[in-house]
Amino acid sequence: DTGVSQDPRHKITKRGQNVTFRCDPISEHNRLYWYRQTLGQGPEFLTYFQNEAQLEKSRLLSDRFSAERPKGSFSTLEIQRTEQGDSAMYLCASSLVKRDRALQYFGAGTRLSVL
Amino acid sequence: RKEVEQDPGPFNVPEGATVAFNCTYSNSASQSFFWYRQDCRKEPKLLMSVYSSGNEDGRFTAQLNRASQYISLLIRDSKLSDSATYLCVVKLNTDKLIFGTGTRLQVFP
């Protein structure tokens, strides 16, 4: 499978715990994005990287959230001290920026439930 | 006001019908436009980009009206497998996508 891969697919945690999600982009893609989607809503942008540089962060990304892409390949999204409001699907996407066009392809997501 | 607005539906149509979805966006600086399809509890999948001149991909036709800040998607000869949520998406001059809440389509036999 050469698509965007996310792990784990599901995560159940108790309020106050830390969780970390991983995303492996399509291999030649240089940009990687994180979105969050709650029931009945479209995905909302969180942050994105070009190679290892984090280029933009949404105001939705509170100080409990941190994302890294240390070697410009896979990325991790960590949520510290989880709250029930963090329950959502966390989607990763990747793209190859080419001639100013960059189509984003999504992974299957990590579904987080905070109890 | 939401940046991208769509009628949530559901649109219930019989097989073979033609159905149209509309979407409006608020930021006139929006540069790129897309339709994504999302099946229940799955990830969004790119259906098609939308160009100013309008574009067609098989049974799907997308139109963009920059003056009215309006995007449409037309599906002809609906199939049962077209049942999904259709997400209208715009991109500004940064690389983040801004999604509408989606329009749910249910095609029945």
PDB file of C-alpha atoms in Angstrom:
ATOM      1  CA  ASP A   1       0.000   0.000   0.000  1.00  0.00           C
ATOM      2  CA  THR A   2       1.645   3.249  -1.118  1.00  0.00           C
ATOM      3  CA  GLY A   3      -0.936   5.643   0.356  1.00  0.00           C
ATOM      4  CA  VAL A   4      -0.811   7.747   3.511  1.00  0.00           C
ATOM      5  CA  SER A   5      -0.594   5.494   6.540  1.00  0.00           C
ATOM      6  CA  GLN A   6      -1.759   6.393  10.050  1.00  0.00           C
ATOM      7  CA  ASP A   7      -1.275   4.534  13.296  1.00  0.00           C
ATOM      8  CA  PRO A   8      -3.136   3.654  15.419  1.00  0.00           C
ATOM      9  CA  ARG A   9      -6.495   3.546  13.687  1.00  0.00           C
ATOM     10  CA  HIS A  10      -8.340   3.809  16.973  1.00  0.00           C
ATOM     11  CA  LYS A  11      -7.294   5.081  20.380  1.00  0.00           C
ATOM     12  CA  ILE A  12      -9.333   5.082  23.567  1.00  0.00           C
ATOM     13  CA  THR A  13      -7.841   6.962  26.478  1.00  0.00           C
ATOM     14  CA  LYS A  14      -8.825   8.429  29.806  1.00  0.00           C
ATOM     15  CA  ARG A  15      -9.033  12.141  30.350  1.00  0.00           C
ATOM     16  CA  GLY A  16      -5.677  13.576  31.384  1.00  0.00           C
ATOM     17  CA  GLN A  17      -3.561  10.985  29.569  1.00  0.00           C
ATOM     18  CA  ASN A  18      -1.123  11.810  26.780  1.00  0.00           C
ATOM     19  CA  VAL A  19      -1.526  10.265  23.343  1.00  0.00           C
ATOM     20  CA  THR A  20       0.686  10.216  20.263  1.00  0.00           C
ATOM     21  CA  PHE A  21      -0.322   9.480  16.688  1.00  0.00           C
ATOM     22  CA  ARG A  22       1.924   8.696  13.763  1.00  0.00           C
ATOM     23  CA  CYS A  23       1.557   9.494  10.078  1.00  0.00           C
ATOM     24  CA  ASP A  24       3.648   8.118   7.208  1.00  0.00           C
ATOM     25  CA  PRO A  25       3.090  10.144   4.036  1.00  0.00           C
ATOM     26  CA  ILE A  26       3.254   8.959   0.445  1.00  0.00           C
ATOM     27  CA  SER A  27       6.972   8.390  -0.050  1.00  0.00           C
ATOM     28  CA  GLU A  28       7.934  11.180  -2.457  1.00  0.00           C
ATOM     29  CA  HIS A  29       5.609  13.795  -0.940  1.00  0.00           C
ATOM     30  CA  ASN A  30       7.309  16.769   0.689  1.00  0.00           C
ATOM     31  CA  ARG A  31       4.333  18.303   2.482  1.00  0.00           C
ATOM     32  CA  LEU A  32       2.418  16.746   5.344  1.00  0.00           C
ATOM     33  CA  TYR A  33      -0.763  18.072   6.969  1.00  0.00           C
ATOM     34  CA  TRP A  34      -2.815  17.343  10.059  1.00  0.00           C
ATOM     35  CA  TYR A  35      -6.581  17.934  10.241  1.00  0.00           C
ATOM     36  CA  ARG A  36      -9.212  17.154  12.841  1.00  0.00           C
ATOM     37  CA  GLN A  37     -12.786  16.126  12.071  1.00  0.00           C
ATOM     38  CA  THR A  38     -15.706  15.901  14.486  1.00  0.00           C
ATOM     39  CA  LEU A  39     -19.058  14.289  13.760  1.00  0.00           C
ATOM     40  CA  GLY A  40     -21.144  16.179  11.221  1.00  0.00           C
ATOM     41  CA  GLN A  41     -18.379  18.626  10.374  1.00  0.00           C
ATOM     42  CA  GLY A  42     -15.792  18.868   7.645  1.00  0.00           C
ATOM     43  CA  PRO A  43     -12.121  18.430   8.505  1.00  0.00           C
ATOM     44  CA  GLU A  44     -10.441  21.437  10.165  1.00  0.00           C
ATOM     45  CA  PHE A  45      -6.820  22.325   9.492  1.00  0.00           C
ATOM     46  CA  LEU A  46      -4.358  21.970  12.378  1.00  0.00           C
ATOM     47  CA  THR A  47      -0.848  22.321  10.957  1.00  0.00           C
ATOM     48  CA  TYR A  48       1.421  21.467   8.061  1.00  0.00           C
ATOM     49  CA  PHE A  49       5.067  20.781   7.297  1.00  0.00           C
ATOM     50  CA  GLN A  50       7.269  21.182   4.298  1.00  0.00           C
ATOM     51  CA  ASN A  51       9.984  18.619   4.804  1.00  0.00           C
ATOM     52  CA  GLU A  52      10.887  19.057   8.490  1.00  0.00           C
ATOM     53  CA  ALA A  53       9.794  22.706   8.779  1.00  0.00           C
ATOM     54  CA  GLN A  54       6.436  23.459  10.367  1.00  0.00           C
ATOM     55  CA  LEU A  55       5.071  26.221   8.142  1.00  0.00           C
ATOM     56  CA  GLU A  56       1.669  26.999   9.621  1.00  0.00           C
ATOM     57  CA  LYS A  57      -0.283  26.253  12.796  1.00  0.00           C
ATOM     58  CA  SER A  58      -3.980  26.822  13.378  1.00  0.00           C
ATOM     59  CA  ARG A  59      -5.233  28.604  16.475  1.00  0.00           C
ATOM     60  CA  LEU A  60      -7.059  25.299  17.101  1.00  0.00           C
ATOM     61  CA  LEU A  61      -3.665  23.838  17.978  1.00  0.00           C
ATOM     62  CA  SER A  62      -3.534  24.717  21.665  1.00  0.00           C
ATOM     63  CA  ASP A  63      -0.352  24.391  23.703  1.00  0.00           C
ATOM     64  CA  ARG A  64      -1.409  20.846  24.614  1.00  0.00           C
ATOM     65  CA  PHE A  65      -0.885  19.830  21.006  1.00  0.00           C
ATOM     66  CA  SER A  66       2.507  19.417  19.384  1.00  0.00           C
ATOM     67  CA  ALA A  67       3.433  18.068  15.983  1.00  0.00           C
ATOM     68  CA  GLU A  68       6.839  17.109  14.683  1.00  0.00           C
ATOM     69  CA  ARG A  69       8.363  15.850  11.484  1.00  0.00           C
ATOM     70  CA  PRO A  70      11.962  15.401  12.563  1.00  0.00           C
ATOM     71  CA  LYS A  71      13.503  13.908   9.432  1.00  0.00           C
ATOM     72  CA  GLY A  72      11.052  15.225   6.899  1.00  0.00           C
ATOM     73  CA  SER A  73       9.439  11.828   6.480  1.00  0.00           C
ATOM     74  CA  PHE A  74       6.921  10.566   9.067  1.00  0.00           C
ATOM     75  CA  SER A  75       5.193  12.910  11.503  1.00  0.00           C
ATOM     76  CA  THR A  76       3.834  12.585  15.029  1.00  0.00           C
ATOM     77  CA  LEU A  77       1.000  14.485  16.668  1.00  0.00           C
ATOM     78  CA  GLU A  78       0.980  14.461  20.458  1.00  0.00           C
ATOM     79  CA  ILE A  79      -1.872  15.593  22.667  1.00  0.00           C
ATOM     80  CA  GLN A  80      -1.009  16.143  26.308  1.00  0.00           C
ATOM     81  CA  ARG A  81      -3.530  16.044  29.152  1.00  0.00           C
ATOM     82  CA  THR A  82      -6.359  14.950  26.875  1.00  0.00           C
ATOM     83  CA  GLU A  83      -9.829  16.388  27.366  1.00  0.00           C
ATOM     84  CA  GLN A  84     -13.180  14.981  26.266  1.00  0.00           C
ATOM     85  CA  GLY A  85     -13.388  17.745  23.672  1.00  0.00           C
ATOM     86  CA  ASP A  86     -10.333  16.257  21.960  1.00  0.00           C
ATOM     87  CA  SER A  87     -12.413  13.270  20.860  1.00  0.00           C
ATOM     88  CA  ALA A  88     -12.362  13.376  17.063  1.00  0.00           C
ATOM     89  CA  MET A  89     -10.909  11.795  13.944  1.00  0.00           C
ATOM     90  CA  TYR A  90      -7.360  13.011  13.361  1.00  0.00           C
ATOM     91  CA  LEU A  91      -6.543  12.959   9.660  1.00  0.00           C
ATOM     92  CA  CYS A  92      -3.149  13.206   8.040  1.00  0.00           C
ATOM     93  CA  ALA A  93      -2.641  14.182   4.419  1.00  0.00           C
ATOM     94  CA  SER A  94       0.370  14.575   2.172  1.00  0.00           C
ATOM     95  CA  SER A  95       1.140  16.296  -1.088  1.00  0.00           C
ATOM     96  CA  LEU A  96       3.909  16.892  -3.561  1.00  0.00           C
ATOM     97  CA  VAL A  97       4.320  20.583  -4.312  1.00  0.00           C
ATOM     98  CA  LYS A  98       4.924  20.858  -8.026  1.00  0.00           C
ATOM     99  CA  ARG A  99       4.497  23.979 -10.128  1.00  0.00           C
ATOM    100  CA  ASP A 100       2.381  25.561  -7.362  1.00  0.00           C
ATOM    101  CA  ARG A 101      -0.132  22.732  -7.445  1.00  0.00           C
ATOM    102  CA  ALA A 102      -0.326  20.355  -4.524  1.00  0.00           C
ATOM    103  CA  LEU A 103      -3.186  17.899  -4.343  1.00  0.00           C
ATOM    104  CA  GLN A 104      -3.669  16.544  -0.827  1.00  0.00           C
ATOM    105  CA  TYR A 105      -4.291  12.847  -0.242  1.00  0.00           C
ATOM    106  CA  PHE A 106      -5.615  11.661   3.087  1.00  0.00           C
ATOM    107  CA  GLY A 107      -4.873   8.707   5.302  1.00  0.00           C
ATOM    108  CA  ALA A 108      -7.600   6.652   6.952  1.00  0.00           C
ATOM    109  CA  GLY A 109      -7.296   8.648  10.167  1.00  0.00           C
ATOM    110  CA  THR A 110      -6.893   7.932  13.862  1.00  0.00           C
ATOM    111  CA  ARG A 111     -10.155   7.969  15.785  1.00  0.00           C
ATOM    112  CA  LEU A 112      -9.580   9.246  19.326  1.00  0.00           C
ATOM    113  CA  SER A 113     -12.099   8.706  22.106  1.00  0.00           C
ATOM    114  CA  VAL A 114     -11.392  10.410  25.425  1.00  0.00           C
ATOM    115  CA  LEU A 115     -13.412   8.952  28.299  1.00  0.00           C
TER     116      LEU A 115
ATOM    117  CA  ARG B   1     -20.406  33.160   8.840  1.00  0.00           C
ATOM    118  CA  LYS B   2     -18.693  29.932   7.821  1.00  0.00           C
ATOM    119  CA  GLU B   3     -15.939  30.233   5.243  1.00  0.00           C
ATOM    120  CA  VAL B   4     -17.451  27.479   3.090  1.00  0.00           C
ATOM    121  CA  GLU B   5     -21.186  26.818   3.220  1.00  0.00           C
ATOM    122  CA  GLN B   6     -23.044  23.809   1.916  1.00  0.00           C
ATOM    123  CA  ASP B   7     -26.555  22.455   2.278  1.00  0.00           C
ATOM    124  CA  PRO B   8     -26.080  19.406   4.562  1.00  0.00           C
ATOM    125  CA  GLY B   9     -28.918  17.489   2.883  1.00  0.00           C
ATOM    126  CA  PRO B  10     -29.582  14.626   2.797  1.00  0.00           C
ATOM    127  CA  PHE B  11     -30.405  14.487  -0.861  1.00  0.00           C
ATOM    128  CA  ASN B  12     -32.346  11.279  -1.517  1.00  0.00           C
ATOM    129  CA  VAL B  13     -32.464  10.465  -5.225  1.00  0.00           C
ATOM    130  CA  PRO B  14     -33.337   7.365  -7.278  1.00  0.00           C
ATOM    131  CA  GLU B  15     -30.756   5.567  -9.383  1.00  0.00           C
ATOM    132  CA  GLY B  16     -30.318   7.266 -12.730  1.00  0.00           C
ATOM    133  CA  ALA B  17     -31.281  10.703 -11.478  1.00  0.00           C
ATOM    134  CA  THR B  18     -29.266  13.861 -11.955  1.00  0.00           C
ATOM    135  CA  VAL B  19     -28.407  15.720  -8.763  1.00  0.00           C
ATOM    136  CA  ALA B  20     -26.656  19.042  -8.184  1.00  0.00           C
ATOM    137  CA  PHE B  21     -24.874  20.349  -5.101  1.00  0.00           C
ATOM    138  CA  ASN B  22     -23.999  23.960  -4.482  1.00  0.00           C
ATOM    139  CA  CYS B  23     -21.451  25.612  -2.270  1.00  0.00           C
ATOM    140  CA  THR B  24     -20.560  29.226  -1.497  1.00  0.00           C
ATOM    141  CA  TYR B  25     -17.318  30.570  -0.093  1.00  0.00           C
ATOM    142  CA  SER B  26     -16.732  33.835   1.712  1.00  0.00           C
ATOM    143  CA  ASN B  27     -13.129  34.732   0.932  1.00  0.00           C
ATOM    144  CA  SER B  28     -12.670  36.290  -2.483  1.00  0.00           C
ATOM    145  CA  ALA B  29      -8.928  35.561  -2.221  1.00  0.00           C
ATOM    146  CA  SER B  30      -9.615  31.809  -2.501  1.00  0.00           C
ATOM    147  CA  GLN B  31      -7.351  30.414  -5.184  1.00  0.00           C
ATOM    148  CA  SER B  32      -8.079  26.724  -5.639  1.00  0.00           C
ATOM    149  CA  PHE B  33     -11.256  24.716  -5.400  1.00  0.00           C
ATOM    150  CA  PHE B  34     -12.018  21.033  -5.026  1.00  0.00           C
ATOM    151  CA  TRP B  35     -14.704  18.482  -4.383  1.00  0.00           C
ATOM    152  CA  TYR B  36     -13.846  15.615  -2.063  1.00  0.00           C
ATOM    153  CA  ARG B  37     -15.998  12.571  -1.401  1.00  0.00           C
ATOM    154  CA  GLN B  38     -16.205  10.977   2.035  1.00  0.00           C
ATOM    155  CA  ASP B  39     -17.836   7.644   2.801  1.00  0.00           C
ATOM    156  CA  CYS B  40     -19.149   6.994   6.297  1.00  0.00           C
ATOM    157  CA  ARG B  41     -16.271   6.726   8.813  1.00  0.00           C
ATOM    158  CA  LYS B  42     -13.676   6.852   6.019  1.00  0.00           C
ATOM    159  CA  GLU B  43     -11.176   9.467   4.919  1.00  0.00           C
ATOM    160  CA  PRO B  44     -11.973  12.194   2.368  1.00  0.00           C
ATOM    161  CA  LYS B  45     -10.949  11.281  -1.165  1.00  0.00           C
ATOM    162  CA  LEU B  46     -10.280  13.824  -3.885  1.00  0.00           C
ATOM    163  CA  LEU B  47     -13.060  13.680  -6.449  1.00  0.00           C
ATOM    164  CA  MET B  48     -12.006  16.523  -8.692  1.00  0.00           C
ATOM    165  CA  SER B  49     -10.434  19.941  -8.846  1.00  0.00           C
ATOM    166  CA  VAL B  50     -12.688  22.776 -10.017  1.00  0.00           C
ATOM    167  CA  TYR B  51     -11.532  25.174 -12.702  1.00  0.00           C
ATOM    168  CA  SER B  52     -12.951  28.528 -13.763  1.00  0.00           C
ATOM    169  CA  SER B  53     -13.825  27.189 -17.195  1.00  0.00           C
ATOM    170  CA  GLY B  54     -15.743  24.282 -15.690  1.00  0.00           C
ATOM    171  CA  ASN B  55     -14.601  20.708 -15.977  1.00  0.00           C
ATOM    172  CA  GLU B  56     -16.039  17.277 -16.415  1.00  0.00           C
ATOM    173  CA  ASP B  57     -14.934  13.823 -15.336  1.00  0.00           C
ATOM    174  CA  GLY B  58     -17.258  11.133 -16.610  1.00  0.00           C
ATOM    175  CA  ARG B  59     -20.637  11.608 -14.939  1.00  0.00           C
ATOM    176  CA  PHE B  60     -19.348  14.461 -12.760  1.00  0.00           C
ATOM    177  CA  THR B  61     -19.278  18.124 -13.795  1.00  0.00           C
ATOM    178  CA  ALA B  62     -17.907  20.927 -11.640  1.00  0.00           C
ATOM    179  CA  GLN B  63     -18.432  24.638 -12.153  1.00  0.00           C
ATOM    180  CA  LEU B  64     -16.899  27.702 -10.516  1.00  0.00           C
ATOM    181  CA  ASN B  65     -18.326  31.211 -10.533  1.00  0.00           C
ATOM    182  CA  ARG B  66     -15.716  33.527  -9.026  1.00  0.00           C
ATOM    183  CA  ALA B  67     -17.908  36.613  -9.264  1.00  0.00           C
ATOM    184  CA  SER B  68     -20.636  34.972  -7.161  1.00  0.00           C
ATOM    185  CA  GLN B  69     -18.157  32.913  -5.108  1.00  0.00           C
ATOM    186  CA  TYR B  70     -20.131  29.827  -5.921  1.00  0.00           C
ATOM    187  CA  ILE B  71     -19.097  26.248  -6.749  1.00  0.00           C
ATOM    188  CA  SER B  72     -21.305  23.451  -8.011  1.00  0.00           C
ATOM    189  CA  LEU B  73     -21.110  19.722  -8.610  1.00  0.00           C
ATOM    190  CA  LEU B  74     -23.462  17.911 -10.960  1.00  0.00           C
ATOM    191  CA  ILE B  75     -23.780  14.128 -10.916  1.00  0.00           C
ATOM    192  CA  ARG B  76     -25.550  12.527 -13.851  1.00  0.00           C
ATOM    193  CA  ASP B  77     -27.004   9.015 -13.980  1.00  0.00           C
ATOM    194  CA  SER B  78     -26.594   8.484 -10.219  1.00  0.00           C
ATOM    195  CA  LYS B  79     -25.381   5.077  -9.057  1.00  0.00           C
ATOM    196  CA  LEU B  80     -25.956   3.421  -5.694  1.00  0.00           C
ATOM    197  CA  SER B  81     -22.191   3.682  -5.170  1.00  0.00           C
ATOM    198  CA  ASP B  82     -22.398   7.489  -5.382  1.00  0.00           C
ATOM    199  CA  SER B  83     -24.016   7.521  -1.916  1.00  0.00           C
ATOM    200  CA  ALA B  84     -21.578   9.485   0.254  1.00  0.00           C
ATOM    201  CA  THR B  85     -20.926  12.928   1.691  1.00  0.00           C
ATOM    202  CA  TYR B  86     -19.565  15.460  -0.797  1.00  0.00           C
ATOM    203  CA  LEU B  87     -17.235  18.061   0.683  1.00  0.00           C
ATOM    204  CA  CYS B  88     -16.697  21.430  -0.972  1.00  0.00           C
ATOM    205  CA  VAL B  89     -13.147  22.651  -0.385  1.00  0.00           C
ATOM    206  CA  VAL B  90     -11.289  25.901  -1.026  1.00  0.00           C
ATOM    207  CA  LYS B  91      -7.681  26.887  -0.604  1.00  0.00           C
ATOM    208  CA  LEU B  92      -6.364  30.397  -0.026  1.00  0.00           C
ATOM    209  CA  ASN B  93      -2.799  31.455  -0.758  1.00  0.00           C
ATOM    210  CA  THR B  94      -1.480  29.136   1.941  1.00  0.00           C
ATOM    211  CA  ASP B  95      -1.623  25.408   1.568  1.00  0.00           C
ATOM    212  CA  LYS B  96      -4.360  24.649   4.087  1.00  0.00           C
ATOM    213  CA  LEU B  97      -7.674  23.325   2.855  1.00  0.00           C
ATOM    214  CA  ILE B  98     -10.904  24.829   4.152  1.00  0.00           C
ATOM    215  CA  PHE B  99     -13.769  22.349   4.095  1.00  0.00           C
ATOM    216  CA  GLY B 100     -17.506  22.805   4.110  1.00  0.00           C
ATOM    217  CA  THR B 101     -19.570  20.594   6.381  1.00  0.00           C
ATOM    218  CA  GLY B 102     -20.490  18.383   3.440  1.00  0.00           C
ATOM    219  CA  THR B 103     -23.670  17.443   1.595  1.00  0.00           C
ATOM    220  CA  ARG B 104     -24.963  13.939   2.147  1.00  0.00           C
ATOM    221  CA  LEU B 105     -26.239  12.039  -0.887  1.00  0.00           C
ATOM    222  CA  GLN B 106     -28.275   8.855  -0.664  1.00  0.00           C
ATOM    223  CA  VAL B 107     -29.081   7.081  -3.930  1.00  0.00           C
ATOM    224  CA  PHE B 108     -31.863   4.508  -3.640  1.00  0.00           C
ATOM    225  CA  PRO B 109     -32.806   1.655  -6.025  1.00  0.00           C
TER     226      PRO B 109
END
